[in-house]
mmCIF file of C-alpha atoms and ligand atoms in Angstrom:
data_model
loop_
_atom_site.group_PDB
_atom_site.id
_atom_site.type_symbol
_atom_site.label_atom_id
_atom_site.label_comp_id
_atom_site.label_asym_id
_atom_site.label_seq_id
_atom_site.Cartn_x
_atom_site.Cartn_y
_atom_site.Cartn_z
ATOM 1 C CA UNK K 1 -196.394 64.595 -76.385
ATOM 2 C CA UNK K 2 -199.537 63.472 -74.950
ATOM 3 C CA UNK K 3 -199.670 61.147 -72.264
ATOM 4 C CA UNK K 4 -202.232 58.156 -71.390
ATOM 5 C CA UNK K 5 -204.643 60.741 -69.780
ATOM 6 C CA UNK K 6 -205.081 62.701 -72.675
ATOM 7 C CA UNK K 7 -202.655 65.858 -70.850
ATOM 8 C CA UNK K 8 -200.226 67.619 -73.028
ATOM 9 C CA UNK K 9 -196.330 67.863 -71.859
ATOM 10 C CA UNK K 10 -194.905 70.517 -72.701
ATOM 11 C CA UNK K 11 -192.888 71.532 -70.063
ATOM 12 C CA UNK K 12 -189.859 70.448 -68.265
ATOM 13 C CA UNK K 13 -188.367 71.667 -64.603
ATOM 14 C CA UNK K 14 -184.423 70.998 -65.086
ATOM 15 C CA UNK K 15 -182.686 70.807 -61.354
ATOM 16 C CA UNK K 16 -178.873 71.234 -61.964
ATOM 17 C CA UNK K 17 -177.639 70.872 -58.676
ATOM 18 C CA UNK K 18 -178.261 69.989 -54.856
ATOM 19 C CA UNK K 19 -176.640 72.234 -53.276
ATOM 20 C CA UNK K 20 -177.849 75.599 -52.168
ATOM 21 C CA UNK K 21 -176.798 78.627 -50.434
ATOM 22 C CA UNK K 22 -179.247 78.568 -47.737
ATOM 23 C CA UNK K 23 -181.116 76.071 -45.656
ATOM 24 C CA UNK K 24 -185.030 77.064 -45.592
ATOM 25 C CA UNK K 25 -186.554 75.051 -43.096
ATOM 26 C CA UNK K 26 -189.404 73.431 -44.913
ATOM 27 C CA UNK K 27 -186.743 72.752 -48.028
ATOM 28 C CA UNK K 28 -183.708 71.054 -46.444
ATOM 29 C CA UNK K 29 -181.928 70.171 -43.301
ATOM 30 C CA UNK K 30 -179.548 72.033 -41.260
ATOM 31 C CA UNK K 31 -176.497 70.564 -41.858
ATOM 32 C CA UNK K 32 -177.087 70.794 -45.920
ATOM 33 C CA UNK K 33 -177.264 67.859 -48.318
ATOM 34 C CA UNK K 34 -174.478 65.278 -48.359
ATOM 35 C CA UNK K 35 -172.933 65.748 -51.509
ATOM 36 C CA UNK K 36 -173.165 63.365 -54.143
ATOM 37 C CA UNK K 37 -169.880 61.759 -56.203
ATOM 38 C CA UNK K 38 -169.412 63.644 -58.661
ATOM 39 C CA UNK K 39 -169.720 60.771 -61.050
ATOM 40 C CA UNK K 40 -173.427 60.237 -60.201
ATOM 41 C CA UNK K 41 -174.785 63.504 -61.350
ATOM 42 C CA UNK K 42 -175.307 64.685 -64.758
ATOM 43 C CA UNK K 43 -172.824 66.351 -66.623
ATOM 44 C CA UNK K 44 -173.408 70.104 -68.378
ATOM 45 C CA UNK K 45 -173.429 67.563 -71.864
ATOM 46 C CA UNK K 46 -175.764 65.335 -70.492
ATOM 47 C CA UNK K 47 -178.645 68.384 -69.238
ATOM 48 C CA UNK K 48 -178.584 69.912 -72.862
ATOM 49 C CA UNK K 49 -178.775 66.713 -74.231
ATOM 50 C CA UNK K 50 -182.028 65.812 -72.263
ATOM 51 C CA UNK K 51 -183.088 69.001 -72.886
ATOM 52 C CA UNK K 52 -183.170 67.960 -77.043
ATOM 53 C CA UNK K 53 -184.425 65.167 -76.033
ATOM 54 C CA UNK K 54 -187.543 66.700 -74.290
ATOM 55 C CA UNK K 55 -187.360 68.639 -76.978
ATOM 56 C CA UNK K 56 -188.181 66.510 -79.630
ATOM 57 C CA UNK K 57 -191.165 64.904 -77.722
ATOM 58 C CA UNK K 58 -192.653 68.410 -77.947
ATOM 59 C CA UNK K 59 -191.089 70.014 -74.508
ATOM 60 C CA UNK K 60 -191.213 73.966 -75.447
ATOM 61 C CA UNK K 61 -190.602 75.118 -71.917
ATOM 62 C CA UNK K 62 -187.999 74.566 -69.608
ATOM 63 C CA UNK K 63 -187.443 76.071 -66.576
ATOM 64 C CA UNK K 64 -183.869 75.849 -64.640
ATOM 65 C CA UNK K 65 -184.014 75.071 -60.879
ATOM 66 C CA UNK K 66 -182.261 73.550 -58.203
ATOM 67 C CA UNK K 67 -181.100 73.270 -54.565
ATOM 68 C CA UNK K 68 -180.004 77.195 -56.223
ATOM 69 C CA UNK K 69 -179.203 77.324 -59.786
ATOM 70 C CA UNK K 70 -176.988 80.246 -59.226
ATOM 71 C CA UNK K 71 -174.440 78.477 -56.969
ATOM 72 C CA UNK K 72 -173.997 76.005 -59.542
ATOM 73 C CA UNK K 73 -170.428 77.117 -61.386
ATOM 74 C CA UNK K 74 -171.177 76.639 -64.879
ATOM 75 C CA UNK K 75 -175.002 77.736 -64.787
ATOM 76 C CA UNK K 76 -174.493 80.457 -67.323
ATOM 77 C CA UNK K 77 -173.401 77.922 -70.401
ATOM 78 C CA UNK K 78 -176.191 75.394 -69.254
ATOM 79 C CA UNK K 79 -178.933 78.547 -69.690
ATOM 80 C CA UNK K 80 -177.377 79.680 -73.070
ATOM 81 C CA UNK K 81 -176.826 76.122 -74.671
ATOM 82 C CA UNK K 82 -180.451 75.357 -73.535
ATOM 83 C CA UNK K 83 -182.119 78.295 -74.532
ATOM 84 C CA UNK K 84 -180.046 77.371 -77.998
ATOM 85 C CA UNK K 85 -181.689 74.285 -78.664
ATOM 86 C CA UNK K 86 -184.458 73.998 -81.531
ATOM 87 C CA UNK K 87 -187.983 73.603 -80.119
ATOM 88 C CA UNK K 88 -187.380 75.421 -76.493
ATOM 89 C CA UNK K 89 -189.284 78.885 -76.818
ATOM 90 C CA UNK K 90 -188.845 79.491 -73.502
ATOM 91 C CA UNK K 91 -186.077 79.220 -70.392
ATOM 92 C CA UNK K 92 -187.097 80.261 -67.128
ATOM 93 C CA UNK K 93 -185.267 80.264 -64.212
ATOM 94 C CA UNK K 94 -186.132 79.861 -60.080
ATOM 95 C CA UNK K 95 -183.569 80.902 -57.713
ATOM 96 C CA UNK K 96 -183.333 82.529 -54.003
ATOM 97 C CA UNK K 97 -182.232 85.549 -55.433
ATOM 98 C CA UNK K 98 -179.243 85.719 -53.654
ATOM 99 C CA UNK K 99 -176.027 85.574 -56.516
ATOM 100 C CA UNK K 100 -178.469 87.298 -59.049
ATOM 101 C CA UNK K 101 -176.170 91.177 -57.763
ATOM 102 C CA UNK K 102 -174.077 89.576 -59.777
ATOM 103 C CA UNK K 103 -175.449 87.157 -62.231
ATOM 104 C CA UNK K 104 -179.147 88.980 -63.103
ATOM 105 C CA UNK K 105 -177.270 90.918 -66.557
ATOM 106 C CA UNK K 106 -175.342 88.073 -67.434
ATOM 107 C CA UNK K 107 -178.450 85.617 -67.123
ATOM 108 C CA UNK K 108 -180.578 87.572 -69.033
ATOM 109 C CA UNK K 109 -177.732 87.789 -71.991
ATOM 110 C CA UNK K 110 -177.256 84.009 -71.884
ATOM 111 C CA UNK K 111 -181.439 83.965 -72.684
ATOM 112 C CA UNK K 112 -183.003 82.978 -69.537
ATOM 113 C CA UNK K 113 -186.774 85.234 -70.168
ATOM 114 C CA UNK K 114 -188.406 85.061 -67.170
ATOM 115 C CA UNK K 115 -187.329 84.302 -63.249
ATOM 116 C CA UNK K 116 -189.370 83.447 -60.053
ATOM 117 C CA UNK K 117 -187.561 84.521 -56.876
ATOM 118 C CA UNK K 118 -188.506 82.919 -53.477
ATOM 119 C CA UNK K 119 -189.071 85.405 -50.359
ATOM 120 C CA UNK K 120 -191.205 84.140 -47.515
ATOM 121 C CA UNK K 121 -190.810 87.392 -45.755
ATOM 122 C CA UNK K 122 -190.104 90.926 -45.394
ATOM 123 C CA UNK K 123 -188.439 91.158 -42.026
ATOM 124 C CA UNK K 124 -184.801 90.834 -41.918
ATOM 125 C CA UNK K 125 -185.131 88.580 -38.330
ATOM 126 C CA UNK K 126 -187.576 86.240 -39.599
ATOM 127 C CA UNK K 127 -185.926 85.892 -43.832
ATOM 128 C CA UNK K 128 -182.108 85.109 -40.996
ATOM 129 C CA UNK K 129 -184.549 82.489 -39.467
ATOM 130 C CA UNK K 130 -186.775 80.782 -42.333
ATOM 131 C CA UNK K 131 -183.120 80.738 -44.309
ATOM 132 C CA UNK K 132 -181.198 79.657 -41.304
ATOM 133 C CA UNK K 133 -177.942 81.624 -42.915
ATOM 134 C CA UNK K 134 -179.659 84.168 -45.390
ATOM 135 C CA UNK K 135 -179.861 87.786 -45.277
ATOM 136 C CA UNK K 136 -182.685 90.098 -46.537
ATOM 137 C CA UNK K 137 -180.799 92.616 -47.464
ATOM 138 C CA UNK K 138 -179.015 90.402 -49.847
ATOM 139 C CA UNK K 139 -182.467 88.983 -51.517
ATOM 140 C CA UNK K 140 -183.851 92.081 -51.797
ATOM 141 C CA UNK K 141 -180.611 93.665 -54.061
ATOM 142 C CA UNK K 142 -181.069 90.064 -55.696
ATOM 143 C CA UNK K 143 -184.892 91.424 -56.936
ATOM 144 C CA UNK K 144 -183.806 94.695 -57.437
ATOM 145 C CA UNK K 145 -180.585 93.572 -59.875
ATOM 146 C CA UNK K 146 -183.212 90.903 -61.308
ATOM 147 C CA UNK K 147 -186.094 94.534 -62.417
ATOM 148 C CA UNK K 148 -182.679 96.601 -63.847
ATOM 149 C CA UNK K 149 -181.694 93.473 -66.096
ATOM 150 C CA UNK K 150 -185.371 93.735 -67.775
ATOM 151 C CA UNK K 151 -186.397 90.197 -67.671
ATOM 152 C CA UNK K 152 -190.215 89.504 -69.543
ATOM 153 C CA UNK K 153 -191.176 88.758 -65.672
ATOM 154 C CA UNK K 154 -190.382 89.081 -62.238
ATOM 155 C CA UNK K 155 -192.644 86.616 -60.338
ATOM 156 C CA UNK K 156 -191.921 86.765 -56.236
ATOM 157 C CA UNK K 157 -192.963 83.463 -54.227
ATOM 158 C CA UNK K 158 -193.749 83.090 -51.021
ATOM 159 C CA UNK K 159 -194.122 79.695 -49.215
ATOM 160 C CA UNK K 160 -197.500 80.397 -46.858
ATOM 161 C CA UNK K 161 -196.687 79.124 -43.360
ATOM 162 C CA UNK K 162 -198.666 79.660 -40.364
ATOM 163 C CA UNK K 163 -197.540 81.474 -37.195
ATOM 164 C CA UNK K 164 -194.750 82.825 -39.280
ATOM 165 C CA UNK K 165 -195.303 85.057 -42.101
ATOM 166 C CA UNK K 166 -199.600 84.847 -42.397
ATOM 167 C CA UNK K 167 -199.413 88.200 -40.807
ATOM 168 C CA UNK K 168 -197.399 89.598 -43.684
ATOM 169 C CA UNK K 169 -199.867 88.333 -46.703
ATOM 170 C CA UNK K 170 -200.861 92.018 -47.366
ATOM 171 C CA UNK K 171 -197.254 93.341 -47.052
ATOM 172 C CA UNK K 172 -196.151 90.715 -49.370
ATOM 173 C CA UNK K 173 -199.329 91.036 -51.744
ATOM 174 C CA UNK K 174 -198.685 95.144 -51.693
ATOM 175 C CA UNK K 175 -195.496 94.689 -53.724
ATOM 176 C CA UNK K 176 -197.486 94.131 -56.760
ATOM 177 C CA UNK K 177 -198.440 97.961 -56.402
ATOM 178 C CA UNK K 178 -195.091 99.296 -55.633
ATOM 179 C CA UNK K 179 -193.032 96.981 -58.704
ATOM 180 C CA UNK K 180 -193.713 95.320 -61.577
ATOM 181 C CA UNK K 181 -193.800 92.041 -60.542
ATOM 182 C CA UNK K 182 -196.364 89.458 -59.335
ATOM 183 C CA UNK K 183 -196.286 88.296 -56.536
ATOM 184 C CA UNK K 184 -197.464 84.308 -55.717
ATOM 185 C CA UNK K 185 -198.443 82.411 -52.224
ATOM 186 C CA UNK K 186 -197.743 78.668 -52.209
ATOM 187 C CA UNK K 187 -199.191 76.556 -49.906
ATOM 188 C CA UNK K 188 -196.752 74.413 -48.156
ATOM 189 C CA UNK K 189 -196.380 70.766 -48.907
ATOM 190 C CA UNK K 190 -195.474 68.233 -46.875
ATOM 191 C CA UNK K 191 -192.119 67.269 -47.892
ATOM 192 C CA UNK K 192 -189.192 66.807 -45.502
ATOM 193 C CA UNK K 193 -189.784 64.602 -42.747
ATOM 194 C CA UNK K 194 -187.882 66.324 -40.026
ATOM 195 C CA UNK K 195 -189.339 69.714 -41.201
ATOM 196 C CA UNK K 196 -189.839 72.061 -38.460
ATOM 197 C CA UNK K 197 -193.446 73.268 -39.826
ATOM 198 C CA UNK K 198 -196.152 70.639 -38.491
ATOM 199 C CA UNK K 199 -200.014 70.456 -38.939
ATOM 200 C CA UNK K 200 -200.768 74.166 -37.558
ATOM 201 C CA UNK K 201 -197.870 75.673 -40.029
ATOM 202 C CA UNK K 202 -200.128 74.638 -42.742
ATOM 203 C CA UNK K 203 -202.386 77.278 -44.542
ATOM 204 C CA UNK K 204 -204.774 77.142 -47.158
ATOM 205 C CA UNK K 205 -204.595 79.189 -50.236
ATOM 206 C CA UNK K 206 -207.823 80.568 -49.041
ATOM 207 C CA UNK K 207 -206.682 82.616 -46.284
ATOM 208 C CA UNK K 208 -205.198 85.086 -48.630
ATOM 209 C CA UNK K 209 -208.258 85.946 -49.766
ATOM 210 C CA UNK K 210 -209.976 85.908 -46.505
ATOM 211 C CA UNK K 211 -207.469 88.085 -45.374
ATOM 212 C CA UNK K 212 -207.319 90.574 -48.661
ATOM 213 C CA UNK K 213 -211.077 90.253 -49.874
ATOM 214 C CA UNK K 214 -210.193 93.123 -52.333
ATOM 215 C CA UNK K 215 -208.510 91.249 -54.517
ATOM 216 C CA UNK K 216 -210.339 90.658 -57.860
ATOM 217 C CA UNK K 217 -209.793 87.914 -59.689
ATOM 218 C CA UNK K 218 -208.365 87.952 -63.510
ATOM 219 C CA UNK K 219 -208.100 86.023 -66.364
ATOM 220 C CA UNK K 220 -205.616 82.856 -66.183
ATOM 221 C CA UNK K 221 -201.892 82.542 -67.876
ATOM 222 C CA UNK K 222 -202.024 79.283 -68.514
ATOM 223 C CA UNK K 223 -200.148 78.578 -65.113
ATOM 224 C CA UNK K 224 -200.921 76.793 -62.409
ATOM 225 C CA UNK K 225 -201.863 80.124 -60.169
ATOM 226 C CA UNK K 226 -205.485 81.377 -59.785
ATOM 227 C CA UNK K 227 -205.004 84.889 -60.496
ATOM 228 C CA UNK K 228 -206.071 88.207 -58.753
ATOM 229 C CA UNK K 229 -205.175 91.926 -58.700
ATOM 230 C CA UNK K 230 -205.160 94.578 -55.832
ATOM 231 C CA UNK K 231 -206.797 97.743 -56.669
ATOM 232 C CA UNK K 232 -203.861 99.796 -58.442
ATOM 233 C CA UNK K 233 -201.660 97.009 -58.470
ATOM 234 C CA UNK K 234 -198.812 96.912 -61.439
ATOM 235 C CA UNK K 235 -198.703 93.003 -60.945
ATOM 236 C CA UNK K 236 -200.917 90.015 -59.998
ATOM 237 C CA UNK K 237 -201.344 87.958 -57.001
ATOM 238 C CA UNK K 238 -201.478 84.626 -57.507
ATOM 239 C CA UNK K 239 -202.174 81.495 -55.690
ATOM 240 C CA UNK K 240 -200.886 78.112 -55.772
ATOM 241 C CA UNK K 241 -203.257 75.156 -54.326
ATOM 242 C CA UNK K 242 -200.955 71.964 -54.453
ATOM 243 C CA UNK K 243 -202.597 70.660 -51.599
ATOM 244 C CA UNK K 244 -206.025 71.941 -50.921
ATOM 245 C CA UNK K 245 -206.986 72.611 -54.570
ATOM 246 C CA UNK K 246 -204.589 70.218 -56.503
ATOM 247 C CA UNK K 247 -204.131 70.789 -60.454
ATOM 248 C CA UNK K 248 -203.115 67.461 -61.534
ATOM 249 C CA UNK K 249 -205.477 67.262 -64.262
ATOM 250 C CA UNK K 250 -204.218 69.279 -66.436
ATOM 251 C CA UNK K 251 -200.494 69.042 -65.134
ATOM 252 C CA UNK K 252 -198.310 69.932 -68.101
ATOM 253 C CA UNK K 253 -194.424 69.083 -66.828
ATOM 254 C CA UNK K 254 -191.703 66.522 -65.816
ATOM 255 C CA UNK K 255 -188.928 66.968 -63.849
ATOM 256 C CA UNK K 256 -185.339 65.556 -64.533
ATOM 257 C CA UNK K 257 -183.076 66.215 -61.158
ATOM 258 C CA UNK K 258 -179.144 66.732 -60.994
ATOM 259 C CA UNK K 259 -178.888 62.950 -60.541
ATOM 260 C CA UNK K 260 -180.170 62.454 -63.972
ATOM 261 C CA UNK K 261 -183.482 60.799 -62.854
ATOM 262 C CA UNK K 262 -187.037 61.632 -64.165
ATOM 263 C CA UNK K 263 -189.803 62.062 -62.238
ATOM 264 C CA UNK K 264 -192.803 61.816 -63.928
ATOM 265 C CA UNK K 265 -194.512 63.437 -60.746
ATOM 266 C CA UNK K 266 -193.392 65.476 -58.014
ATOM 267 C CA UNK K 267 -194.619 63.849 -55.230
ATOM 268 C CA UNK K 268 -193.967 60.175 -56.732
ATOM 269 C CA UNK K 269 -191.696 57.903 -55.849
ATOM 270 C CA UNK K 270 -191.275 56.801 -59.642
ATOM 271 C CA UNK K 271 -188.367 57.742 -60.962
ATOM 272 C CA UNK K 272 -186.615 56.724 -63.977
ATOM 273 C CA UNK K 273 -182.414 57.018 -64.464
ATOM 274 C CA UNK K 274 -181.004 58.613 -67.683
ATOM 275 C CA UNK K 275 -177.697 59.198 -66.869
ATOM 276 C CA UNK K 276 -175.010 57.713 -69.161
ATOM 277 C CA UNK K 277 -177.652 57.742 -72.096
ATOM 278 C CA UNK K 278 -177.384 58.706 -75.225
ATOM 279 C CA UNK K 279 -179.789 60.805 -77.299
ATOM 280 C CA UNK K 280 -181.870 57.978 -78.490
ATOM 281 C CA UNK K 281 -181.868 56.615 -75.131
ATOM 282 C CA UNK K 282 -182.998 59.400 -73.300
ATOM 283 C CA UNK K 283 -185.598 60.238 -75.844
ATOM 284 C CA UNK K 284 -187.031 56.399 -75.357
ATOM 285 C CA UNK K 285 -186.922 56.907 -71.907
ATOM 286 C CA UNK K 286 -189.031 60.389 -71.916
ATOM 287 C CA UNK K 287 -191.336 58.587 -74.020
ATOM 288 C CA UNK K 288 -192.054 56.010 -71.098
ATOM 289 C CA UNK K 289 -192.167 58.481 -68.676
ATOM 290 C CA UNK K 290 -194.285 61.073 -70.398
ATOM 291 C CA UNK K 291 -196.824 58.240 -70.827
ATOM 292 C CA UNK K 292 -197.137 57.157 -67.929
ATOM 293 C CA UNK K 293 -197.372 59.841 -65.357
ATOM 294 C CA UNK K 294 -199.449 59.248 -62.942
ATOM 295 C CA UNK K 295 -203.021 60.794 -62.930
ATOM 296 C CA UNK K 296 -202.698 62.450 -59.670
ATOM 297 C CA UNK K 297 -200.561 62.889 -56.964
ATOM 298 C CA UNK K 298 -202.729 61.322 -54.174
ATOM 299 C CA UNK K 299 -203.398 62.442 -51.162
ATOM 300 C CA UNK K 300 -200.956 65.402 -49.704
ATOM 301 C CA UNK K 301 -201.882 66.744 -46.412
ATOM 302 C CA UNK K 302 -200.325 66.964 -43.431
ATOM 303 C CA UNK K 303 -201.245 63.234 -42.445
ATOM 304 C CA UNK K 304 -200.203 62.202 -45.942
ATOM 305 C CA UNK K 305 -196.956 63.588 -46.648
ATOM 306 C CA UNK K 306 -195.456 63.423 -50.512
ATOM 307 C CA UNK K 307 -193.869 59.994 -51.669
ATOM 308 C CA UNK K 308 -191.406 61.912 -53.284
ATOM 309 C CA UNK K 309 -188.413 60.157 -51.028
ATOM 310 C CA UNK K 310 -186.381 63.385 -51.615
ATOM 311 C CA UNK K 311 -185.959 66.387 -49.915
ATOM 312 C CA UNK K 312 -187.537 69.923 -52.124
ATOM 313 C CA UNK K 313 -183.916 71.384 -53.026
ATOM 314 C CA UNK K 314 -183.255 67.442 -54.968
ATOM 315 C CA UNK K 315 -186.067 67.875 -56.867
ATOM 316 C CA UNK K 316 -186.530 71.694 -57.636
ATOM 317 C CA UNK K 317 -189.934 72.515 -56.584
HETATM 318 N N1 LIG T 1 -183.394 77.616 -54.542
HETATM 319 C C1 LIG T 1 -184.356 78.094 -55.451
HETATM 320 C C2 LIG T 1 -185.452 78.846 -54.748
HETATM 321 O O1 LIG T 1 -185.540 78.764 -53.526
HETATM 322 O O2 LIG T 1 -186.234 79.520 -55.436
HETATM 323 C C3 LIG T 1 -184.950 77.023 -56.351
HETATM 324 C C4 LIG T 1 -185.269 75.690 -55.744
HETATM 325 S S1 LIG T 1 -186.569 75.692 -54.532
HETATM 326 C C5 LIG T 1 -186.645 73.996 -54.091
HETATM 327 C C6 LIG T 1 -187.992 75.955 -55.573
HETATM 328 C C7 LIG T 1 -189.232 76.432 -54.871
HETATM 329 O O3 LIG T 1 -189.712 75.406 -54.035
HETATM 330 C C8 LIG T 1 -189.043 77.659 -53.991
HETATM 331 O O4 LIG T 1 -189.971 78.663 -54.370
HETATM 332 C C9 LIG T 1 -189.358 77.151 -52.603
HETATM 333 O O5 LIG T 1 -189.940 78.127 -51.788
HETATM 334 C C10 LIG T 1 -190.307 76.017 -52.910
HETATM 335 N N2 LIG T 1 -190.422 75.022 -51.840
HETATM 336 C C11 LIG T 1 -189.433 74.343 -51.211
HETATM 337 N N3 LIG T 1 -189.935 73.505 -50.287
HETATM 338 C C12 LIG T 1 -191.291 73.673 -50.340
HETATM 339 C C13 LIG T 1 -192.392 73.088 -49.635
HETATM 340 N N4 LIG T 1 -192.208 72.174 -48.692
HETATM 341 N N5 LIG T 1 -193.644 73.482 -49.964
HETATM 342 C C14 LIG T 1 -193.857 74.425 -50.924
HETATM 343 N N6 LIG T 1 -192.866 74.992 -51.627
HETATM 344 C C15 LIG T 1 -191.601 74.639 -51.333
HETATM 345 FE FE1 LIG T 2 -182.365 76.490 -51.029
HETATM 346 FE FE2 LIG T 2 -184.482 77.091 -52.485
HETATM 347 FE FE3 LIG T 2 -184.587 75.080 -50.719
HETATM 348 FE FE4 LIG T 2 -184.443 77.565 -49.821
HETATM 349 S S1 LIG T 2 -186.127 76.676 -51.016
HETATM 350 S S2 LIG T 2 -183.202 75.826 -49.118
HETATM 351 S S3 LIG T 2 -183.213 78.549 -51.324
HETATM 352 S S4 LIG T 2 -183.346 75.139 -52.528
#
């Protein structure tokens, strides 16, 4: 569908739960989210029915995120029934990486293509600190499991934050020439008001390539990354402006979070309730939704933080 600015949705970021395993700093608070009644999020029904929905307004994507898709008990059935329905060509799927020892095989079977995998860091001190309660070691046999299961892609993502892993950018960036994967730096956006990152944390998307000038660019993949290649390099580097270079123009996606409400933007407060709807419904509501999303996210800077009103992990990134 095509909405008032002439932009064509076609893809849809499905958060199925909350909750998450760890407690990145610039994602969530300490002490976790305070979990929702049970009653108030959307059922396994309800997400595969909003996922025909989207369908049927022309949604050919979808990708599954959270809080941490993988801790969510019933994840595998949500991927398989969505990846089932008649007009999705594609299920993708973001996760910390953590549970995928275990649930990389089975993910793949239940026809998830492609997943991203967040790491921020290569050092098992500072991955225990951005995480609060994470281990490396554990995220790295998550990417390793995730390669064996032969997934279409491997994409790595790493949050850019200043005066804690902008030192590692050509560590990071080098994994491209040791695995097939690509690797992408995200700038960080101003979400969660008692964050620990301030104004200095913030870096721009440019720094990678002050700091790696031999990257050369190459052709786009239809994503939101600009992307480059080291010399020798297996995968691509990519970057991901939301705040210094912002891509709302030609922004192609909705979200829908756990709580069954869709968010036309990411960092609007607009939100829209489909939870107890049926098919018709929800497909009426999309409709509304799709059509009027915003034309940009305004401002976003460190002085400007997202309207969102929610925390990263309740929205899914
Ligand atoms: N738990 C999964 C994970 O970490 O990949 C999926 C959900 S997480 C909210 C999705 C993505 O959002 C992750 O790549 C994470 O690094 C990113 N993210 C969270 N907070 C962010 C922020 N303030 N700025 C930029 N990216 C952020
Ligand atoms: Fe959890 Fe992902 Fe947020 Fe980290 S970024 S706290 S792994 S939801």
């Amino acid at each position: 569908m095509i909405d008032q600015y002439g932009r064509k949705i076609s893809y849809m970021r499905l958060s199925v739960t909350e909750l998450c395993n760890l407690r990145c700093r610039y994602c969530m608070p300490a002490e976790g989210v305070c979990k929702k009644c049970h009653e108030d999020m959307l059922t396994e029904d309800e997400m595969i029915r909003a996922v025909e929905a989207a369908a049927s307004l022309g949604i050919s994507k979808l990708r599954i995120t959270g809080g941490e898709p993988l801790v969510k008990k019933n994840i595998l059935s949500i991927c398989r029934r969505a990846a089932a329905v008649e007009g999705i060509d594609e299920v993708c799927l973001t996760t910390n990486g953590t549970l995928l020892p275990e649930l990389a095989k089975p993910l793949k079977e239940a026809g998830v293509r492609r997943l991203n995998i967040s790491l921020d860091t290569l050092d098992r001190d500072k991955y225990a600190y951005i995480t609060r309660i994470g281990s490396l070691d554990q995220a790295a046999e998550g990417i390793r499991a995730a390669l064996e299961a032969g997934f279409e892609k491997v994409k790595i993502n790493s949050v850019l934050i200043g005066g804690f892993n902008d030192g590692e950018i050509g560590e990071l960036a080098e994994l491209t020439q040791r695995y097939p994967v690509d690797l992408r730096f995200i700038e960080m956006m101003p979400m969660y008001d008692g964050g620990d990152f301030g104004k200095d944390s913030f870096i721009p998307y440019t720094r990678v390539l002050e700091v790696l000038p031999e990257l050369e660019p190459v052709e786009p993949d239809g994503g939101v990354a600009k992307l480059y290649r080291l010399p020798g390099a297996i995968g691509n580097v990519g970057l991901i402006s939301p705040v210094n270079a912002h891509f709302c123009g030609s922004c192609n996606r909705i979200r829908l979070t756990a709580d069954g409400k869709l968010k036309p933007c990411l960092h609007s407060p607009s939100e829209y309730g489909i939870k107890g709807m049926d098919f018709e419904q929800m497909r009426c509501a999309m409709e509304k939704v799709i059509y009027n999303k915003p034309a940009w996210h305004g401002l976003l800077d460190a002085d400007n933080p997202s309207h969102a009103g929610r925390n990263m992990n309740q929205i899914g990134g």
